[in-house]
């Protein structure tokens, strides 16, 4: 029932391009293109539904339609999103030095668990949100994408630190650093800093909660 | 400048004489440059008779855009010692210049086994082929790398 409930658009547009040297990796390119709608499919959806309802899928027939309408009642949607917002399982994925601040955010001084941000001790397949902590090299990019693909569907990404946002210190003249992880995964919240203070990451977590609950940051 | 380092530099000059092409003596480092045909003999002598028993690092420099331009690569071995207490804080560097068009170098893995991984790194980052190396293949770069070695000055990063 909750299969399509999370994402506003099941067909997410790919934002950005790969680094040049990544296009030679066939697996990665295939993995990304898998999530894009083909032009044919897009045209079919546009024809059968309307422009404003591209996100609606009618493959499941009447039952699907009923559940779709049911969970789109404003109260139901609010309650579902409230539940999601209040129990976020992050993935423990450490790529660089921002993980120190990530660990400090989890300490008892800041205690994000009171806002439903649970300890990062679960399986990938039970997780909701991945915090990409810092620099992502082209070798690590494959693993980040694999991890993202293994997570079940309502899922969110926080890009933490300047390197994850835009390459940071390694922008423009590095042979192996991804210039911003929005090349490989869709990002919901950008947390700036080098590295961000725990307060900054905390602000990002609160923004993500708002985004989950209302569909946008207030 | 300590007396130890001057004594070390004098020892090296007295022993190798003609083989040394250039020599730099600084506060804590002596660097000598030798030709490729001499480097095995020099290294063996340094290990057996002067107590330089391990390699700290193997690096290379692309000299094509240095102040004094030269179409060659310089391979530098930084040596260290455990057995000579007077040289513990010092660094002895031996270097060798090879042609940039087809860089080939004699591997010193037989003399100091610890330079195996360092030479592999120099191989992938500068394209220097070390002859008689036991396992000369990629170490850090991804498998799908198809560009020129990234630390050469000719390399253009993809950017964004």
Tab-separated table of C-alpha atoms in Angstrom:
chain	number	residue	atom	x	y	z
A	1	UNK	CA	0.000	0.000	0.000
A	2	UNK	CA	2.762	2.366	0.849
A	3	UNK	CA	4.707	1.489	-2.203
A	4	UNK	CA	4.443	4.766	-4.044
A	5	UNK	CA	3.529	6.876	-1.109
A	6	UNK	CA	6.911	8.347	-0.369
A	7	UNK	CA	8.261	10.062	-3.398
A	8	UNK	CA	6.315	12.890	-4.901
A	9	UNK	CA	7.421	11.835	-8.358
A	10	UNK	CA	8.139	8.164	-9.013
A	11	UNK	CA	10.032	9.203	-12.122
A	12	UNK	CA	12.876	11.266	-10.875
A	13	UNK	CA	14.800	13.289	-13.397
A	14	UNK	CA	18.524	12.712	-13.418
A	15	UNK	CA	20.184	15.834	-12.164
A	16	UNK	CA	23.641	16.494	-13.554
A	17	UNK	CA	26.064	14.349	-15.455
A	18	UNK	CA	28.706	11.903	-14.538
A	19	UNK	CA	32.321	12.844	-14.358
A	20	UNK	CA	33.981	12.075	-17.646
A	21	UNK	CA	35.988	9.178	-16.356
A	22	UNK	CA	32.935	7.490	-14.894
A	23	UNK	CA	31.126	7.125	-18.174
A	24	UNK	CA	33.405	4.245	-19.043
A	25	UNK	CA	32.029	2.195	-16.177
A	26	UNK	CA	29.192	0.407	-17.837
A	27	UNK	CA	27.474	-0.864	-14.720
A	28	UNK	CA	27.090	2.548	-13.171
A	29	UNK	CA	25.684	4.092	-16.299
A	30	UNK	CA	23.169	1.304	-16.603
A	31	UNK	CA	22.180	1.667	-12.980
A	32	UNK	CA	21.426	5.335	-13.446
A	33	UNK	CA	19.581	5.001	-16.685
A	34	UNK	CA	17.420	2.323	-15.173
A	35	UNK	CA	15.687	4.931	-13.034
A	36	UNK	CA	14.907	7.269	-15.872
A	37	UNK	CA	11.705	7.072	-17.804
A	38	UNK	CA	12.177	6.294	-21.447
A	39	UNK	CA	10.642	8.856	-23.836
A	40	UNK	CA	8.108	6.262	-24.913
A	41	UNK	CA	6.976	5.608	-21.373
A	42	UNK	CA	6.814	9.301	-20.604
A	43	UNK	CA	4.643	9.940	-23.642
A	44	UNK	CA	2.326	7.118	-22.677
A	45	UNK	CA	1.867	8.460	-19.165
A	46	UNK	CA	1.275	11.946	-20.485
A	47	UNK	CA	-1.336	10.647	-22.893
A	48	UNK	CA	-3.226	8.470	-20.450
A	49	UNK	CA	-3.130	10.833	-17.519
A	50	UNK	CA	-2.525	14.504	-17.821
A	51	UNK	CA	0.434	16.786	-17.457
A	52	UNK	CA	-0.228	17.366	-13.796
A	53	UNK	CA	-0.523	13.696	-13.024
A	54	UNK	CA	2.630	12.248	-14.453
A	55	UNK	CA	3.320	10.721	-11.082
A	56	UNK	CA	0.215	8.585	-11.199
A	57	UNK	CA	0.598	4.982	-12.260
A	58	UNK	CA	-2.386	2.953	-13.284
A	59	UNK	CA	-0.797	-0.401	-13.841
A	60	UNK	CA	-2.333	-1.923	-10.715
A	61	UNK	CA	-5.902	-1.382	-11.899
A	62	UNK	CA	-8.810	-0.355	-9.726
A	63	UNK	CA	-7.389	-1.475	-6.402
A	64	UNK	CA	-4.281	0.504	-7.052
A	65	UNK	CA	-6.361	3.516	-7.887
A	66	UNK	CA	-8.415	3.160	-4.710
A	67	UNK	CA	-5.358	2.904	-2.499
A	68	UNK	CA	-3.814	5.768	-4.379
A	69	UNK	CA	-6.826	7.973	-3.742
A	70	UNK	CA	-7.057	6.780	-0.148
A	71	UNK	CA	-3.567	7.652	0.815
A	72	UNK	CA	-3.863	10.987	-0.912
A	73	UNK	CA	-6.467	12.182	1.531
A	74	UNK	CA	-4.772	14.989	3.257
A	75	UNK	CA	-5.107	13.576	6.757
A	76	UNK	CA	-3.877	10.112	5.793
A	77	UNK	CA	-0.942	11.569	3.920
A	78	UNK	CA	-0.097	13.739	6.859
A	79	UNK	CA	-0.175	10.824	9.275
A	80	UNK	CA	1.943	8.612	7.029
A	81	UNK	CA	4.508	11.328	6.557
A	82	UNK	CA	4.471	12.128	10.227
A	83	UNK	CA	5.349	8.506	10.948
A	84	UNK	CA	8.178	8.595	8.486
A	85	UNK	CA	9.513	11.849	9.762
A	86	UNK	CA	9.576	10.630	13.323
A	87	UNK	CA	11.581	7.459	12.749
A	88	UNK	CA	14.458	8.009	10.391
A	89	UNK	CA	17.029	5.248	10.085
A	90	UNK	CA	20.270	6.619	8.655
A	91	UNK	CA	22.759	4.457	6.790
A	92	UNK	CA	26.203	4.275	8.285
A	93	UNK	CA	28.249	5.251	5.259
A	94	UNK	CA	31.554	6.946	5.980
A	95	UNK	CA	33.427	8.317	3.023
A	96	UNK	CA	35.609	11.022	4.529
A	97	UNK	CA	36.431	13.199	7.516
A	98	UNK	CA	32.931	14.663	7.961
A	99	UNK	CA	32.091	11.434	9.771
A	100	UNK	CA	33.766	12.869	12.865
A	101	UNK	CA	31.153	15.603	13.040
A	102	UNK	CA	28.492	13.050	12.149
A	103	UNK	CA	29.519	11.047	15.189
A	104	UNK	CA	29.559	14.177	17.334
A	105	UNK	CA	26.009	14.926	16.232
A	106	UNK	CA	24.913	11.573	17.610
A	107	UNK	CA	26.418	12.251	21.003
A	108	UNK	CA	24.330	12.920	24.077
A	109	UNK	CA	25.074	16.649	23.962
A	110	UNK	CA	22.988	17.092	20.801
A	111	UNK	CA	20.941	13.897	20.991
A	112	UNK	CA	19.126	13.789	17.619
A	113	UNK	CA	17.128	10.783	18.777
A	114	UNK	CA	14.607	13.106	20.417
A	115	UNK	CA	13.729	14.187	16.863
A	116	UNK	CA	13.453	10.635	15.619
A	117	UNK	CA	16.924	10.400	14.116
A	118	UNK	CA	17.848	6.884	15.177
A	119	UNK	CA	21.338	5.444	15.652
A	120	UNK	CA	22.990	4.284	12.450
A	121	UNK	CA	23.105	0.630	13.347
A	122	UNK	CA	20.735	-1.033	10.924
A	123	UNK	CA	20.771	-2.828	7.643
A	124	UNK	CA	20.683	-0.875	4.410
A	125	UNK	CA	17.413	-2.499	3.528
A	126	UNK	CA	15.692	-1.004	6.550
A	127	UNK	CA	17.103	2.477	6.162
A	128	UNK	CA	15.388	5.645	5.043
A	129	UNK	CA	18.090	8.245	4.745
A	130	UNK	CA	21.717	8.234	3.710
A	131	UNK	CA	24.087	10.966	4.838
A	132	UNK	CA	26.980	11.172	2.417
A	133	UNK	CA	29.764	12.318	4.687
A	134	UNK	CA	32.317	14.153	2.654
A	135	UNK	CA	34.487	13.478	-0.355
A	136	UNK	CA	33.322	10.798	-2.745
A	137	UNK	CA	35.998	9.441	-5.031
A	138	UNK	CA	35.178	7.835	-8.337
A	139	UNK	CA	35.861	4.401	-6.886
A	140	UNK	CA	33.597	5.108	-3.916
A	141	UNK	CA	30.873	6.512	-6.195
A	142	UNK	CA	30.017	3.017	-7.352
A	143	UNK	CA	29.509	1.917	-3.765
A	144	UNK	CA	27.431	4.964	-2.877
A	145	UNK	CA	25.142	4.277	-5.790
A	146	UNK	CA	24.913	0.588	-4.848
A	147	UNK	CA	23.955	1.507	-1.308
A	148	UNK	CA	21.366	3.981	-2.528
A	149	UNK	CA	19.846	1.387	-4.839
A	150	UNK	CA	19.571	-1.171	-2.058
A	151	UNK	CA	17.492	1.076	0.185
A	152	UNK	CA	13.694	0.664	0.095
A	153	UNK	CA	11.801	3.354	-1.632
A	154	UNK	CA	10.848	6.322	0.407
A	155	UNK	CA	14.458	7.400	0.782
A	156	UNK	CA	16.283	10.662	1.238
A	157	UNK	CA	19.822	11.843	0.804
A	158	UNK	CA	21.696	14.477	2.773
A	159	UNK	CA	24.893	15.793	1.198
A	160	UNK	CA	27.168	16.755	4.061
A	161	UNK	CA	30.111	19.076	3.631
A	162	UNK	CA	31.574	21.087	0.796
A	163	UNK	CA	33.123	18.077	-0.916
A	164	UNK	CA	29.837	16.230	-1.196
A	165	UNK	CA	28.078	19.338	-2.449
A	166	UNK	CA	30.463	20.515	-5.119
A	167	UNK	CA	33.822	18.814	-4.818
A	168	UNK	CA	34.924	21.384	-2.251
A	169	UNK	CA	38.652	21.430	-1.857
A	170	UNK	CA	39.008	19.130	-4.845
A	171	UNK	CA	36.793	21.034	-7.254
A	172	UNK	CA	37.768	21.299	-10.905
A	173	UNK	CA	41.323	19.989	-10.804
A	174	UNK	CA	41.043	16.537	-9.334
A	175	UNK	CA	41.320	13.349	-11.293
A	176	UNK	CA	39.351	11.135	-8.946
A	177	UNK	CA	36.838	13.144	-6.913
A	178	UNK	CA	33.168	13.366	-7.900
A	179	UNK	CA	32.273	17.030	-8.345
A	180	UNK	CA	29.173	16.965	-6.175
A	181	UNK	CA	27.214	13.827	-5.409
A	182	UNK	CA	24.122	15.034	-7.241
A	183	UNK	CA	25.903	13.494	-10.212
A	184	UNK	CA	25.169	10.052	-8.815
A	185	UNK	CA	22.229	10.297	-6.386
A	186	UNK	CA	19.350	12.798	-6.030
A	187	UNK	CA	20.023	15.005	-3.024
A	188	UNK	CA	17.327	16.375	-0.710
A	189	UNK	CA	19.265	18.513	1.741
A	190	UNK	CA	22.658	20.161	1.335
A	191	UNK	CA	24.560	20.829	4.540
A	192	UNK	CA	27.410	23.286	3.945
A	193	UNK	CA	30.623	23.497	5.918
A	194	UNK	CA	34.102	22.068	5.888
A	195	UNK	CA	33.295	20.077	7.949
A	196	UNK	CA	29.852	21.241	9.154
A	197	UNK	CA	29.469	21.759	12.865
A	198	UNK	CA	27.035	19.384	14.603
A	199	UNK	CA	24.574	22.263	14.876
A	200	UNK	CA	24.652	22.662	11.100
A	201	UNK	CA	24.001	19.007	10.480
A	202	UNK	CA	21.265	19.165	13.054
A	203	UNK	CA	19.669	22.007	11.130
A	204	UNK	CA	19.856	19.806	8.045
A	205	UNK	CA	18.091	17.000	9.877
A	206	UNK	CA	15.317	19.368	10.945
A	207	UNK	CA	14.994	20.637	7.369
A	208	UNK	CA	14.674	17.078	6.150
A	209	UNK	CA	11.916	16.464	8.680
A	210	UNK	CA	10.036	19.483	7.413
A	211	UNK	CA	10.513	18.356	3.874
A	212	UNK	CA	9.155	14.902	4.619
A	213	UNK	CA	6.144	16.230	6.457
A	214	UNK	CA	5.093	19.068	4.154
A	215	UNK	CA	6.772	18.127	0.903
A	216	UNK	CA	8.895	21.254	1.065
A	217	UNK	CA	10.974	23.177	3.565
A	218	UNK	CA	9.021	25.941	5.203
B	1	UNK	CA	74.413	22.214	9.554
B	2	UNK	CA	75.508	19.359	11.662
B	3	UNK	CA	78.810	17.658	11.269
B	4	UNK	CA	77.135	14.296	10.738
B	5	UNK	CA	75.497	15.353	7.544
B	6	UNK	CA	78.682	16.894	6.171
B	7	UNK	CA	80.587	13.736	7.004
B	8	UNK	CA	77.919	11.709	5.252
B	9	UNK	CA	78.086	13.913	2.170
B	10	UNK	CA	81.890	13.670	2.118
B	11	UNK	CA	81.704	9.883	2.432
B	12	UNK	CA	79.354	9.676	-0.504
B	13	UNK	CA	81.534	11.940	-2.657
B	14	UNK	CA	84.665	10.004	-1.794
B	15	UNK	CA	83.108	6.678	-2.576
B	16	UNK	CA	81.075	7.349	-5.706
B	17	UNK	CA	82.936	10.367	-7.131
B	18	UNK	CA	82.218	10.283	-10.846
B	19	UNK	CA	78.893	8.462	-10.560
B	20	UNK	CA	77.243	11.375	-8.742
B	21	UNK	CA	75.756	13.787	-11.248
B	22	UNK	CA	74.510	16.332	-8.751
B	23	UNK	CA	74.409	16.629	-5.004
B	24	UNK	CA	72.302	18.684	-2.608
B	25	UNK	CA	73.174	18.982	1.077
B	26	UNK	CA	70.592	20.590	3.315
B	27	UNK	CA	69.886	20.684	7.031
B	28	UNK	CA	68.536	17.177	7.380
B	29	UNK	CA	68.750	15.714	3.915
B	30	UNK	CA	71.400	14.689	1.424
B	31	UNK	CA	70.268	14.096	-2.121
B	32	UNK	CA	72.469	12.591	-4.775
B	33	UNK	CA	71.574	12.013	-8.387
B	34	UNK	CA	73.091	9.045	-10.197
B	35	UNK	CA	72.639	7.569	-13.631
B	36	UNK	CA	70.439	4.608	-14.299
B	37	UNK	CA	73.420	2.330	-15.028
B	38	UNK	CA	74.941	3.034	-11.597
B	39	UNK	CA	71.918	3.036	-9.366
B	40	UNK	CA	71.861	-0.685	-8.557
B	41	UNK	CA	75.505	-0.695	-7.505
B	42	UNK	CA	75.090	2.480	-5.464
B	43	UNK	CA	72.002	1.125	-3.729
B	44	UNK	CA	73.670	-2.158	-2.932
B	45	UNK	CA	76.684	-0.397	-1.447
B	46	UNK	CA	74.498	1.906	0.634
B	47	UNK	CA	72.589	-1.031	2.039
B	48	UNK	CA	75.516	-3.353	2.729
B	49	UNK	CA	78.276	-0.998	3.830
B	50	UNK	CA	76.613	2.186	5.071
B	51	UNK	CA	73.603	0.832	6.948
B	52	UNK	CA	70.729	2.394	4.948
B	53	UNK	CA	68.423	-0.527	5.392
B	54	UNK	CA	64.962	0.569	4.288
B	55	UNK	CA	63.135	2.806	1.849
B	56	UNK	CA	60.766	5.381	3.294
B	57	UNK	CA	59.213	6.563	0.064
B	58	UNK	CA	59.545	6.391	-3.676
B	59	UNK	CA	58.315	9.435	-5.555
B	60	UNK	CA	58.730	10.962	-8.958
B	61	UNK	CA	58.700	14.456	-10.439
B	62	UNK	CA	57.674	15.517	-13.899
B	63	UNK	CA	60.381	18.026	-14.853
B	64	UNK	CA	58.729	19.187	-18.047
B	65	UNK	CA	57.289	22.309	-16.415
B	66	UNK	CA	59.881	22.905	-13.730
B	67	UNK	CA	61.882	26.134	-13.658
B	68	UNK	CA	64.664	24.412	-15.567
B	69	UNK	CA	62.629	22.599	-18.176
B	70	UNK	CA	63.707	19.144	-19.085
B	71	UNK	CA	61.824	16.428	-20.881
B	72	UNK	CA	62.498	13.830	-18.236
B	73	UNK	CA	61.058	12.290	-15.087
B	74	UNK	CA	63.030	12.096	-11.872
B	75	UNK	CA	62.533	9.070	-9.628
B	76	UNK	CA	63.538	9.663	-6.021
B	77	UNK	CA	64.129	7.015	-3.341
B	78	UNK	CA	64.109	8.300	0.229
B	79	UNK	CA	66.208	6.010	2.399
B	80	UNK	CA	66.152	5.543	6.139
B	81	UNK	CA	68.209	3.642	8.638
B	82	UNK	CA	67.550	1.782	11.855
B	83	UNK	CA	71.086	0.504	12.468
B	84	UNK	CA	73.015	3.799	12.481
B	85	UNK	CA	72.015	5.816	15.514
B	86	UNK	CA	73.760	8.972	14.282
B	87	UNK	CA	71.594	9.059	11.130
B	88	UNK	CA	68.198	8.448	12.671
B	89	UNK	CA	66.869	11.914	12.029
B	90	UNK	CA	68.413	12.215	8.585
B	91	UNK	CA	67.165	11.428	5.146
B	92	UNK	CA	69.273	10.227	2.261
B	93	UNK	CA	67.679	10.528	-1.147
B	94	UNK	CA	69.014	8.930	-4.279
B	95	UNK	CA	67.470	9.913	-7.558
B	96	UNK	CA	67.646	8.976	-11.170
B	97	UNK	CA	66.348	10.738	-14.286
B	98	UNK	CA	64.626	8.792	-17.025
B	99	UNK	CA	63.287	9.819	-20.407
B	100	UNK	CA	59.695	10.998	-20.380
B	101	UNK	CA	58.765	9.551	-23.765
B	102	UNK	CA	59.326	5.956	-22.669
B	103	UNK	CA	60.201	5.940	-18.978
B	104	UNK	CA	61.971	2.751	-17.978
B	105	UNK	CA	63.729	2.306	-14.689
B	106	UNK	CA	65.525	-0.502	-12.902
B	107	UNK	CA	63.552	-1.739	-9.937
B	108	UNK	CA	65.265	-1.753	-6.569
B	109	UNK	CA	62.907	-4.341	-5.122
B	110	UNK	CA	65.715	-6.904	-4.938
B	111	UNK	CA	67.745	-4.607	-2.705
B	112	UNK	CA	64.969	-3.100	-0.573
B	113	UNK	CA	61.775	-5.214	-0.664
B	114	UNK	CA	59.856	-2.378	0.975
B	115	UNK	CA	59.775	-0.338	-2.227
B	116	UNK	CA	57.467	-2.756	-4.016
B	117	UNK	CA	54.225	-0.886	-3.350
B	118	UNK	CA	55.843	2.517	-3.725
B	119	UNK	CA	57.093	1.565	-7.160
B	120	UNK	CA	53.664	0.312	-8.127
B	121	UNK	CA	52.260	3.690	-7.172
B	122	UNK	CA	54.908	5.521	-9.203
B	123	UNK	CA	54.069	3.210	-12.092
B	124	UNK	CA	50.409	4.105	-12.153
B	125	UNK	CA	50.749	7.773	-11.313
B	126	UNK	CA	53.638	8.548	-13.690
B	127	UNK	CA	53.716	5.603	-16.072
B	128	UNK	CA	57.261	4.630	-15.144
B	129	UNK	CA	57.940	0.983	-15.983
B	130	UNK	CA	60.149	-0.665	-13.374
B	131	UNK	CA	62.066	-3.569	-14.857
B	132	UNK	CA	62.362	-6.778	-12.821
B	133	UNK	CA	59.544	-5.698	-10.544
B	134	UNK	CA	57.730	-8.812	-9.236
B	135	UNK	CA	54.166	-7.491	-9.427
B	136	UNK	CA	53.874	-4.381	-11.542
B	137	UNK	CA	50.179	-3.608	-11.801
B	138	UNK	CA	47.719	-0.949	-10.694
B	139	UNK	CA	47.390	-0.169	-7.016
B	140	UNK	CA	45.086	2.788	-6.397
B	141	UNK	CA	43.509	3.849	-9.671
B	142	UNK	CA	40.201	2.262	-10.684
B	143	UNK	CA	40.190	-0.572	-13.172
B	144	UNK	CA	38.428	1.413	-15.854
B	145	UNK	CA	41.014	4.178	-15.941
B	146	UNK	CA	41.807	4.824	-19.582
B	147	UNK	CA	43.470	8.231	-19.484
B	148	UNK	CA	47.181	9.039	-19.230
B	149	UNK	CA	48.786	8.751	-15.778
B	150	UNK	CA	47.222	11.509	-13.679
B	151	UNK	CA	50.266	13.064	-12.056
B	152	UNK	CA	51.971	13.914	-15.325
B	153	UNK	CA	51.860	17.603	-16.164
B	154	UNK	CA	50.127	16.895	-19.473
B	155	UNK	CA	47.090	15.468	-17.731
B	156	UNK	CA	43.917	17.557	-17.951
B	157	UNK	CA	41.459	16.923	-15.116
B	158	UNK	CA	37.867	16.515	-16.278
B	159	UNK	CA	36.490	19.224	-13.990
B	160	UNK	CA	32.861	20.037	-14.389
